[in-house]
XYZ file of C-alpha atoms in Angstrom:
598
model
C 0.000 0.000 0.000
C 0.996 3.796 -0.815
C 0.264 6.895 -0.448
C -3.150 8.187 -2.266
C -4.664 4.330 -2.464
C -8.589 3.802 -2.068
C -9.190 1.654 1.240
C -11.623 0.665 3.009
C -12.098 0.086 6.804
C -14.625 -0.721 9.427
C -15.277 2.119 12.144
C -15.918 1.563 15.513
C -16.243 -2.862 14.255
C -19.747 -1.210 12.879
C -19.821 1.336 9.891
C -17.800 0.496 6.706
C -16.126 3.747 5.521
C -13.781 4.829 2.881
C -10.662 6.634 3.010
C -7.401 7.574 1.094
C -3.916 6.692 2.700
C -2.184 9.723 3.490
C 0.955 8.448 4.834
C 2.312 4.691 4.876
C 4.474 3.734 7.678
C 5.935 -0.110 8.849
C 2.504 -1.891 9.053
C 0.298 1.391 9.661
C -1.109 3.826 8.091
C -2.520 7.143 7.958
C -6.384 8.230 6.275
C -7.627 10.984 5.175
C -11.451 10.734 6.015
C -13.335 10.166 3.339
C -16.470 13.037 5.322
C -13.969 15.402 6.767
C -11.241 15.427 4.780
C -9.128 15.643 7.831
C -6.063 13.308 8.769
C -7.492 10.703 11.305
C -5.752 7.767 13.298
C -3.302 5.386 12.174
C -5.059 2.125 11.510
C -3.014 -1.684 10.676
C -2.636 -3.444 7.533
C -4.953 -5.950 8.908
C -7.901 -3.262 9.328
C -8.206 -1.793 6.158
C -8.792 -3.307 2.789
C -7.326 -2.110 -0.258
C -10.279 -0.809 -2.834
C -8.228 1.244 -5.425
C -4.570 1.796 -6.180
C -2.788 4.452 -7.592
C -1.000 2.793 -9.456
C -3.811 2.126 -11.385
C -6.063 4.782 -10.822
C -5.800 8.841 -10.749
C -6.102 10.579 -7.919
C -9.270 12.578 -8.979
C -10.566 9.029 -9.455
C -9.823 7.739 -6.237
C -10.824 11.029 -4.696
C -14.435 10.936 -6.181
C -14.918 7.003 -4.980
C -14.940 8.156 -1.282
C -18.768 9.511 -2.429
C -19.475 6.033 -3.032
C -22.653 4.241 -1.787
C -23.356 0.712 -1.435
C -24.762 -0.864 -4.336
C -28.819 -1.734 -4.608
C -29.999 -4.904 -2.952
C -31.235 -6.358 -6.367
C -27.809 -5.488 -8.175
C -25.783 -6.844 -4.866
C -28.046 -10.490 -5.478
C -27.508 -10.246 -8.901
C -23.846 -10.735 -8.054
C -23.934 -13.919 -6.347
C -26.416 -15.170 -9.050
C -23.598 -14.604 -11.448
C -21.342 -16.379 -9.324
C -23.386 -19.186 -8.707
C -24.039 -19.579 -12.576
C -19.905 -19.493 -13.003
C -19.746 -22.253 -10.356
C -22.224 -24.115 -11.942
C -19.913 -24.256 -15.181
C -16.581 -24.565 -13.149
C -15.174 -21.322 -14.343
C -15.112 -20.185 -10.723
C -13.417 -22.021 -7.856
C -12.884 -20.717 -4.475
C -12.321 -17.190 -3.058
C -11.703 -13.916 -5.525
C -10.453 -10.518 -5.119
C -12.450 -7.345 -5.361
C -11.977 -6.607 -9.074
C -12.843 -9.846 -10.407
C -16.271 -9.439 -7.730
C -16.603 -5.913 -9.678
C -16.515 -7.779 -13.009
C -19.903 -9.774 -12.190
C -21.453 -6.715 -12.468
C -19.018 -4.043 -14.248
C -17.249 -4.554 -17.718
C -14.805 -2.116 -16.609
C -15.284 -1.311 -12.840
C -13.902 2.188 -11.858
C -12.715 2.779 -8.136
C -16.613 4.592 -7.550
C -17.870 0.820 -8.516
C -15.386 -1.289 -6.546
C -15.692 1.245 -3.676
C -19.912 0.577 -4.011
C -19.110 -3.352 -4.152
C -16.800 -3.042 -0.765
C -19.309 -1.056 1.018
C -21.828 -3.581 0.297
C -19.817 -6.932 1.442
C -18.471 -5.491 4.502
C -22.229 -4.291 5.406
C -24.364 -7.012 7.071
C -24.990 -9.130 4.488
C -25.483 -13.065 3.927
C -24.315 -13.704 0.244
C -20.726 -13.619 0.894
C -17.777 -14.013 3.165
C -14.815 -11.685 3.189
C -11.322 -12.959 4.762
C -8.621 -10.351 4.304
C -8.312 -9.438 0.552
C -10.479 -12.374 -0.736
C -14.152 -13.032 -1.216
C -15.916 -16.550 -1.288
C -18.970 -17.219 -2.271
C -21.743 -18.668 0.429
C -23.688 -21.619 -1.575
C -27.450 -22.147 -1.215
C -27.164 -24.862 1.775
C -24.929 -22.171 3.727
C -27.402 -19.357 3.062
C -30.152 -21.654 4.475
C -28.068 -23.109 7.733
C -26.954 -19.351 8.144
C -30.819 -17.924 8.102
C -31.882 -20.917 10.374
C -29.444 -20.038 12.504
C -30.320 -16.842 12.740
C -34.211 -16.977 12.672
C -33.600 -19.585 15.736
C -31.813 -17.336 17.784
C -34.223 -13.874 16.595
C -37.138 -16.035 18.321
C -35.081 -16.726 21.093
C -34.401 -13.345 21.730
C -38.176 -12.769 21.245
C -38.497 -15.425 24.048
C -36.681 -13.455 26.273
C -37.650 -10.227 25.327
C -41.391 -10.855 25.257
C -41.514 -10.456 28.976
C -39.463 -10.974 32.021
C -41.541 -13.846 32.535
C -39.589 -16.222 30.010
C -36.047 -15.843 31.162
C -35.256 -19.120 28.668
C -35.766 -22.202 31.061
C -33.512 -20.416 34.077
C -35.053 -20.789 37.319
C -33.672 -18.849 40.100
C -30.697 -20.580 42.325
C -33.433 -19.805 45.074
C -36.125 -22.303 43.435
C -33.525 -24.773 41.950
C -32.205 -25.511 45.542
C -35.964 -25.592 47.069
C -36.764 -27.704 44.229
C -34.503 -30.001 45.302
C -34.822 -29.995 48.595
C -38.977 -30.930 47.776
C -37.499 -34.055 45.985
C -35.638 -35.164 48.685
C -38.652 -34.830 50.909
C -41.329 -35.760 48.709
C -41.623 -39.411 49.967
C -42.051 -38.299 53.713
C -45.014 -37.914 55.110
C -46.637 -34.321 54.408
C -49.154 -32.063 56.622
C -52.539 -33.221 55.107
C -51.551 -37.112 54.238
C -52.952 -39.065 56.649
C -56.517 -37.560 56.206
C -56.449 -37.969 52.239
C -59.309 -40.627 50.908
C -57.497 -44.098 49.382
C -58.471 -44.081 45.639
C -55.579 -46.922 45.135
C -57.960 -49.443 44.505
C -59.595 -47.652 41.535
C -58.018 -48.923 37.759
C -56.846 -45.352 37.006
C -55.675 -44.550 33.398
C -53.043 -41.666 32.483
C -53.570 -40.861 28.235
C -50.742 -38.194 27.161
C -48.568 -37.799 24.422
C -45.419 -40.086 24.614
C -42.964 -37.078 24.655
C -45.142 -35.425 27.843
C -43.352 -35.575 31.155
C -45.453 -33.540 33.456
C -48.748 -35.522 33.837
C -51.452 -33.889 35.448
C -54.643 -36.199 35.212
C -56.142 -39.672 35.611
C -59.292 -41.242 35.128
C -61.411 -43.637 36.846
C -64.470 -45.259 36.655
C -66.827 -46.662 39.968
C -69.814 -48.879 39.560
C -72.128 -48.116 42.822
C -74.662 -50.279 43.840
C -77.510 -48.080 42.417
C -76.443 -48.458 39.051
C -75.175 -44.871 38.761
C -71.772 -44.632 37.644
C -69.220 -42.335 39.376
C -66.677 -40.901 36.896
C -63.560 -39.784 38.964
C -60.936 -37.017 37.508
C -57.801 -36.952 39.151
C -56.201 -34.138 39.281
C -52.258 -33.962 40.624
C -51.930 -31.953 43.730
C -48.899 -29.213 44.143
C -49.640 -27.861 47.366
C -48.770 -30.867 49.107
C -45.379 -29.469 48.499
C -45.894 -25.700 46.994
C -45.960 -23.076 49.629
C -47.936 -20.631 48.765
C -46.006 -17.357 48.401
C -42.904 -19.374 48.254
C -40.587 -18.685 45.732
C -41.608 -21.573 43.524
C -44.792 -20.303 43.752
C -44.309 -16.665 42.888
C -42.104 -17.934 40.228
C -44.879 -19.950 38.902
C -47.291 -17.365 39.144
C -44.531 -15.116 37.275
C -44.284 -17.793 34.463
C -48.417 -18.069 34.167
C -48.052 -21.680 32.347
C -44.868 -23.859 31.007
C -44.373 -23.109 27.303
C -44.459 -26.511 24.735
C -41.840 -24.626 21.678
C -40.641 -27.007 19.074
C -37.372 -27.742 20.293
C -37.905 -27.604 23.989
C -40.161 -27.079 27.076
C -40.189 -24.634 29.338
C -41.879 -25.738 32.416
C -43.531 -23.861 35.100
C -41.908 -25.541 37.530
C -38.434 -26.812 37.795
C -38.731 -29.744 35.444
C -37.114 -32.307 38.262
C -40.009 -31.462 40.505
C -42.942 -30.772 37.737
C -42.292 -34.274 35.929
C -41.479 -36.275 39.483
C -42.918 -35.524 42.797
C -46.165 -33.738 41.369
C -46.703 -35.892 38.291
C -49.109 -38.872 38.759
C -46.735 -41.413 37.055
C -47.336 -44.889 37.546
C -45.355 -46.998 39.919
C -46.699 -45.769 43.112
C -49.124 -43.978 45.575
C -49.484 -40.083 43.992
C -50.976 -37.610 46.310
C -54.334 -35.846 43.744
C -57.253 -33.813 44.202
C -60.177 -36.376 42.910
C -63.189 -35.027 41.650
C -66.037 -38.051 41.426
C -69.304 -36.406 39.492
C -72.517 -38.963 38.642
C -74.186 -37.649 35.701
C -78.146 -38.839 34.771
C -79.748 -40.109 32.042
C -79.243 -36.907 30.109
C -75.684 -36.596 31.172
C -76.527 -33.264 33.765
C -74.030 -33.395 36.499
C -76.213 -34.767 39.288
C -73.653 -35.126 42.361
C -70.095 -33.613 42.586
C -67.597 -34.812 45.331
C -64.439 -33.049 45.788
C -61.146 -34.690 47.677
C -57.747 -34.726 48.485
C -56.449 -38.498 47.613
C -54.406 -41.049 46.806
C -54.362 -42.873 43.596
C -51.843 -45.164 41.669
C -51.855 -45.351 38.241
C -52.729 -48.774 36.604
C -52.467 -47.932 33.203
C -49.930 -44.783 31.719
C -51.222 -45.568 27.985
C -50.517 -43.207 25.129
C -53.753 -42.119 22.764
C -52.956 -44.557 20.112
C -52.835 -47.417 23.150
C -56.101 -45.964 24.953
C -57.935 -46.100 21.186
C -57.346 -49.254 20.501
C -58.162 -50.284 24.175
C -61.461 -48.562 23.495
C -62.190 -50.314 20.398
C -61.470 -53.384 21.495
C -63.088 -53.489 25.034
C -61.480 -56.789 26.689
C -64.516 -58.106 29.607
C -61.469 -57.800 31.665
C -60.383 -53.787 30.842
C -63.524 -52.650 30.307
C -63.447 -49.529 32.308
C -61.554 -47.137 29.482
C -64.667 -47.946 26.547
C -67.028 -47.361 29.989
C -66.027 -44.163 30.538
C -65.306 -43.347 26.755
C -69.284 -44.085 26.372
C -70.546 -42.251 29.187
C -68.123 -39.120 27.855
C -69.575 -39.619 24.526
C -73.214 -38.693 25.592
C -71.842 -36.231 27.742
C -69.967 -34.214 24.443
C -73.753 -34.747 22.722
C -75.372 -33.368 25.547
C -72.748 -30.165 25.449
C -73.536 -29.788 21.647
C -77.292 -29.555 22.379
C -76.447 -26.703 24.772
C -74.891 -24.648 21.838
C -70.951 -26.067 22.053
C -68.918 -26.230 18.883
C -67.314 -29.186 18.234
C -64.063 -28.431 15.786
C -62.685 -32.276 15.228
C -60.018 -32.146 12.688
C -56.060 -33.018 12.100
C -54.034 -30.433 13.504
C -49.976 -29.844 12.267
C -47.388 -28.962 14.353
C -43.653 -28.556 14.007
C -41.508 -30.935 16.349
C -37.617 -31.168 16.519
C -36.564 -34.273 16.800
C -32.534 -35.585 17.474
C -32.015 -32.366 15.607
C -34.641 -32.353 12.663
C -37.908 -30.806 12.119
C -40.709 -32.979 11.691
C -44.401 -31.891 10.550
C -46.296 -34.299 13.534
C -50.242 -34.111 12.471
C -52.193 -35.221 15.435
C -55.563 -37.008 14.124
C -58.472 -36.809 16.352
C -59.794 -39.864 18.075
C -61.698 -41.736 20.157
C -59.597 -41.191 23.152
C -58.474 -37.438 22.908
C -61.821 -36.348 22.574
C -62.888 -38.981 25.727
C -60.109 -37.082 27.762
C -60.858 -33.239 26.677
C -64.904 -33.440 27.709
C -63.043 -35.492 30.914
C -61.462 -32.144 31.661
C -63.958 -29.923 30.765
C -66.358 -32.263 32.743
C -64.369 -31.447 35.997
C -63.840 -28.165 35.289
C -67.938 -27.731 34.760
C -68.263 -29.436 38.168
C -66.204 -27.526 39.984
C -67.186 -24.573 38.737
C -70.969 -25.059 39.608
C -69.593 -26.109 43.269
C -67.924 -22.954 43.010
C -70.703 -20.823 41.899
C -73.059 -22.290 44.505
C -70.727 -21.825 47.798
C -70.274 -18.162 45.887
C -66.516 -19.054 46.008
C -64.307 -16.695 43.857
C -62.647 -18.598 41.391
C -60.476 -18.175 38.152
C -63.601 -18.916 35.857
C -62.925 -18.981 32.234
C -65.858 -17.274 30.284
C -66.643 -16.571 26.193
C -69.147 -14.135 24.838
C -71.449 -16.264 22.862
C -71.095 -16.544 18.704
C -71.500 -13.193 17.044
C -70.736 -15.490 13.390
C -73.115 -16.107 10.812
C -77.118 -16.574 11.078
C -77.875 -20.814 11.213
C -78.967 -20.186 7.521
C -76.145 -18.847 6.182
C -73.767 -21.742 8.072
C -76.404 -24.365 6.685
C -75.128 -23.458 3.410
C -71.580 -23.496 3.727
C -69.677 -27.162 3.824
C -69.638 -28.735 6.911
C -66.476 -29.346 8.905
C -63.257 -26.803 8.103
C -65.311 -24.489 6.087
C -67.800 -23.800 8.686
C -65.906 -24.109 11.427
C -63.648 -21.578 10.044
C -66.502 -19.208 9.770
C -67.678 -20.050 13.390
C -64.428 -18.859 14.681
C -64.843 -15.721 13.262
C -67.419 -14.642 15.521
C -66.379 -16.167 18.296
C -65.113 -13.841 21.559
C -62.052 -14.119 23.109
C -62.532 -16.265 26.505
C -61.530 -14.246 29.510
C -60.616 -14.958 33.236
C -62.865 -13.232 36.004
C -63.667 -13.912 39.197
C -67.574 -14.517 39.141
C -68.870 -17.703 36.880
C -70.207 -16.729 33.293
C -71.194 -19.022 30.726
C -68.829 -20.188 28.335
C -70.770 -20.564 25.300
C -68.000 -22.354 22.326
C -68.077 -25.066 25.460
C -71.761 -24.839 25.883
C -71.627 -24.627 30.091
C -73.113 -21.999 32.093
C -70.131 -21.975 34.720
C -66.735 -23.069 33.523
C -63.027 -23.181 35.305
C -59.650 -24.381 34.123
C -58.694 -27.080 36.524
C -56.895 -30.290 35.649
C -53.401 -29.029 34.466
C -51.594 -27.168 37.820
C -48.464 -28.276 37.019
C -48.757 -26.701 33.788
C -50.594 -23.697 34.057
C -51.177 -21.209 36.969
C -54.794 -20.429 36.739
C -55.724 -24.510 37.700
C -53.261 -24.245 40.406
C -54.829 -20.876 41.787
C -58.061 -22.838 41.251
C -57.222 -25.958 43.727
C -55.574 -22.953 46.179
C -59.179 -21.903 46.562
C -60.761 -25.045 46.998
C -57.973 -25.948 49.389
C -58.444 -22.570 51.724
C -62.169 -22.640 51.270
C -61.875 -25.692 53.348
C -58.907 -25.371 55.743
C -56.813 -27.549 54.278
C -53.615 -25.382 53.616
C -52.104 -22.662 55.430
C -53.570 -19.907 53.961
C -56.781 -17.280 53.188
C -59.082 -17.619 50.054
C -58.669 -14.834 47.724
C -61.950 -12.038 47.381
C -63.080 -11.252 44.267
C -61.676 -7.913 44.598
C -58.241 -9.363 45.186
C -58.352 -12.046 42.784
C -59.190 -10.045 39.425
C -55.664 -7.657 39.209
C -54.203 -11.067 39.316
C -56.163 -12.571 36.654
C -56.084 -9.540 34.571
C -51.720 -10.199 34.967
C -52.089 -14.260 34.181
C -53.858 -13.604 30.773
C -51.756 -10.768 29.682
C -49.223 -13.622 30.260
C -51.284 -16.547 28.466
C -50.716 -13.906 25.172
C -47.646 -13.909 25.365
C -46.994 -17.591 25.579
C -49.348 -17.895 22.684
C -47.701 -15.628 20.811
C -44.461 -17.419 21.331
C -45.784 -20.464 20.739
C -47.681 -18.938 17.537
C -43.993 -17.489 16.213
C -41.783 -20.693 16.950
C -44.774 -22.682 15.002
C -44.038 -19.834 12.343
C -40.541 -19.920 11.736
C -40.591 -23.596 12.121
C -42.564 -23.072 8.919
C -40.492 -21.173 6.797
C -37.392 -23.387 7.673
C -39.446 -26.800 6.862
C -40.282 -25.382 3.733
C -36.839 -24.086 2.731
C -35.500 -27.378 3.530
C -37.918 -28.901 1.088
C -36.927 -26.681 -1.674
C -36.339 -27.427 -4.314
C -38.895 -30.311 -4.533
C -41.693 -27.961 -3.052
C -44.602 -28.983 -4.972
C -47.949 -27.620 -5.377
C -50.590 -28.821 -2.583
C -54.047 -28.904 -2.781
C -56.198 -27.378 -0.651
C -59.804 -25.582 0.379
C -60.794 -22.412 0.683
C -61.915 -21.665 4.046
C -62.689 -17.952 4.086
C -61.619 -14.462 2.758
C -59.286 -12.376 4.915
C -59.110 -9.260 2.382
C -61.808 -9.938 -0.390
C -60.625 -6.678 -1.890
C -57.150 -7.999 -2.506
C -57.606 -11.501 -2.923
C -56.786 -12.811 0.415
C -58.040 -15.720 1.773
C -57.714 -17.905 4.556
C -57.077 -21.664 2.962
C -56.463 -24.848 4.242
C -53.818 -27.707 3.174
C -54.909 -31.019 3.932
C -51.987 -32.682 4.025
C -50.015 -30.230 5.639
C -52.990 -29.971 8.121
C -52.467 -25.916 8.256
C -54.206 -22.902 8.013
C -52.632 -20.380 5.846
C -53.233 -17.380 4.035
C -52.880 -17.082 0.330
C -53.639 -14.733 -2.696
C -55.865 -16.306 -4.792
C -55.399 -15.961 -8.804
C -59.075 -16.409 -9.423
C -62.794 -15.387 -7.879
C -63.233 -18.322 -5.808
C -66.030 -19.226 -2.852
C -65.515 -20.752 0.496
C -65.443 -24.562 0.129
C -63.742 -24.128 -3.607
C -60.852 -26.284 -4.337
C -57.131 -25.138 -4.915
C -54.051 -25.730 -6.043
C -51.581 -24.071 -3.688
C -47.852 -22.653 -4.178
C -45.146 -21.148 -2.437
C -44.337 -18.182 -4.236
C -41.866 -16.157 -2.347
C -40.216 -17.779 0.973
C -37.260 -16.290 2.863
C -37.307 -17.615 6.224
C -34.511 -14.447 6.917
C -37.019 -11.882 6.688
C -39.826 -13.523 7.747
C -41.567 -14.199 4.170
C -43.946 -16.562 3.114
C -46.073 -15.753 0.365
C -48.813 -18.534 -0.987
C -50.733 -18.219 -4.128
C -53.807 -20.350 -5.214
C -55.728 -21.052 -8.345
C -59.112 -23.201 -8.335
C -59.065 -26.192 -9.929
């Protein structure tokens, strides 16, 4: 390098500027400022980057490059377009130098183009690496590991950033080492034990997914002697061991729920104590909260009985075990298809009251030993037998509630502001409709006085059967628990209860919403990774988003998504499409779909 030579260098590791050496000294030199015209620091050989020399170029040249700006972003990919074509045809093998990068574009580059070309690379860009004096090109399976990469670690910023609820998984050193010390313990006898109600006897079945490790509920069945049935729910019980107020539980309560992301849980509770003390797994005597309700011949909730228990699981089945126990309904394991029938007219009996029943495969992005699957649950006998088991308990306590006028984290929805019965009549049943029943539907809300809840079809409703896994069923059993005398502590008034409710579903959002945008970039990188054998997929339409610009909201069966797409043509809800990816960049967050009709 020499006096009156074009470099470039990177101020304060940030801003890419040009300069001209003014003075060359043993491996330093000195700029002249390519704003101020003014003499500035001696930089190294190693921090600058030579653009332009004199040698080659006059001064006036040279001089009029430091007014150079970075080239366009469409010119900039049109560079490593033409490099990928010359790699392509082997006429381009490793790393090049800053002229022949100018030539992709340039026929003759002057220093104001190779000074535009430098200011772009050393800007934050994806397309191509620059070590020292020499440029390499980034192929298409580096782009796509590289936006991953960085779309992984954007959402787990977004985690973080959210709200100061999700610090990633970290508990506090406080809670890890009372977390432990509640394991240690756990198998001791606990205030409250010896006046729990033996439930051991009872052939009680767990039914989660095989990957779930905290395990909230269990069901039973009991054949009385005057031929009414009790159905027991069995609920896991944290305050045998949870303090209220105690750090775990304020760190609970600061958490709202655990989080279920693609790659990774993030409990509630410290995952040592959520998924082994508290969870009713099978192998021995779990401390619950049983809730036995007798339903009549109309499946009304006749009789509700409410206690702290012990059960032992007999059977920790997954759903694809529990269906085809249902189906096949030994003489000798009978109880599972018992119950499953008795829930059945139950879920009919909801749907008379005005419930919406939505049955239908739903995707979701898992990672698995590193890769990202597309896992489409299919609804069946037994998920369905174990939701209306929850929202069965969580009807009956809520009525229990209501009637000792006990305040309570009820869960509530406005009922359907959607379409007139006529107009849904005409639209095709199942994904179509329901689509268009969603529309209308309120957002469900936590208060402290019971409301109906009119999607479920119940008058009174409360979240209850998950308080390992989400705070509003754990304040629910506190309430039940004080009500009666059974913990150390007072039930909460209504005035008290709401600014804490108001808190937990501010909360909720926000785990929804990080749940909704790991589901989303999950996405975009599934469907990169498919590329380029991304074929078109067919699909319905379900209804229009923007009718004025062709937007609709369609759904692809095989995929088992909902997505929105421009649609080519005037179509109707229920039409059938083709469907394509037209623009993707997982980087920016892209993901354009358009759609023609068959």
């Amino acid at each position: 390098m020499q006096p009156n030579d074009l470099v470039g260098y990177v101020f304060n590791k940030r801003t890419p500027k040009l300069a001209i050496i003014a003075d060359v000294r043993p491996g330093k030199v000195l700029l002249i400022n390519s704003i101020s015209a003014k003499t500035s620091k001696w930089y190294s050989f190693r921090d600058i980057f030579l653009i332009g020399s004199s040698r080659n170029f006059s001064p006036d040249l040279l001089s009029d490059a430091l007014a150079a700006i970075p080239l366009l972003p469409s010119i900039f990919s049109t560079a490593w377009i033409e490099s990928q074509r010359l790699i392509d045809l082997n006429l381009l093998d490793g790393g090049i130098d800053l002229i022949s990068f100018a030539k992709l574009l340039f026929a003759n580059p002057s220093p104001t183009d190779l000074a535009a070309c430098w200011l772009s690379l050393a800007n934050k860009q994806d397309l191509f690496r620059v070590r020292q004096d020499t440029i390499f090109v980034r192929s298409q399976p580096e782009l796509q590991q590289l936006r991953q990469a960085r779309r992984r670690q954007q959402l787990a910023i977004q985690i973080k950033s959210k709200s100061e609820v999700f610090e990633a998984e970290h508990f506090p050193a406080e809670c890890l080492a009372e977390a432990d010390r509640l394991v240690l313990i756990a198998s001791e006898c606990q205030p409250g034990d010896s006046a729990r109600i033996d439930l051991s006897h009872l052939r009680s079945f767990s039914i989660d997914d095989p990957c779930t490790v905290e395990i909230d509920d269990a069901i039973s069945i009991e054949h009385q002697a005057d031929g009414i049935d009790k159905i027991w729910i069995h609920v896991a019980d944290p305050h045998r061991l949870i303090q209220p107020g105690g750090c775990l539980d304020l760190e609970a309560q600061r958490r709202a729920s655990s989080i279920y992301l693609s790659h990774k849980l993030v409990p509630m509770f410290p995952i040592g104590l959520g998924s082994g003390p508290l969870s009713l797994s099978p192998g021995s005597k779990k401390a619950a909260i049983s809730v036995a309700i007798c339903l009549d011949q109309n499946s009304c909730i006749v009789g509700v009985d409410i206690v702290r228990s012990w059960v032992q699981i007999t059977y920790a089945l997954s759903y694809s075990d529990a269906d085809e126990l249902i189906e096949l309904a030994p003489p000798q394991d009978a109880d599972l298809a018992e119950i499953n029938s008795l829930l059945q007219n139950r879920r009919h009996w909801r749907q008379a009251q005005g419930a919406l029943l939505m049955d239908q495969p739903e995707g979701r992005f898992i990672r698995m030993d590193g890769r990202l699957q597309l896992e489409i649950t299919e609804p069946g006998c037994s998920r369905a037998m174990v939701a209306e088991a929850m929202l069965l308990a969580g009807a009956a306590v809520a009525n229990w509630a209501k009637e000792h006028q006990l305040a309570m984290p009820f869960r509530c929805q406005a009922g359907n502001q959607s379409l007139a019965p006529d107009q849904l009549i005409d639209l095709p049943a199942g994904a179509v409709r329901w689509a268009h029943q969603r529309l209308g539907l309120g957002r469900s809300r936590l208060q402290s006085e019971a409301a109906a809840h009119h999607a479920l079809g119940l008058s009174a409703y409360l979240q209850w059967t998950s308080p390992i896994r989400r705070y509003n069923d754990l304040l629910a059993h506190r309430q039940w628990l004080t009500h009666h005398n059974l913990i150390d502590a007072e039930p909460l008034a209504k005035e008290l209860m709401n600014p804490l409710l108001d808190k937990l579903e501010q909360q909720s959002r926000e785990v929804g919403q990080i749940s909704k945008e790991d589901q989303r970039c999950c996405l975009l990188e599934w469907l990169e990774s498919l590329k380029p054998k991304l074929i078109a997929q067919d699909g319905v339409m379900l209804r229009w988003l923007r009718e004025d610009q062709n937007l609709a909201l369609v759904r692809i069966e095989s995929w088992a998504l909902e997505l929105p797409a421009r649609l080519r043509d005037r179509a109707a809800p229920g039409d059938l499409l083709k469907i394509y990816v037209q623009e993707l960049d997982p980087a920016r967050d892209l993901l354009h779909l358009k759609a023609t009709i068959y």
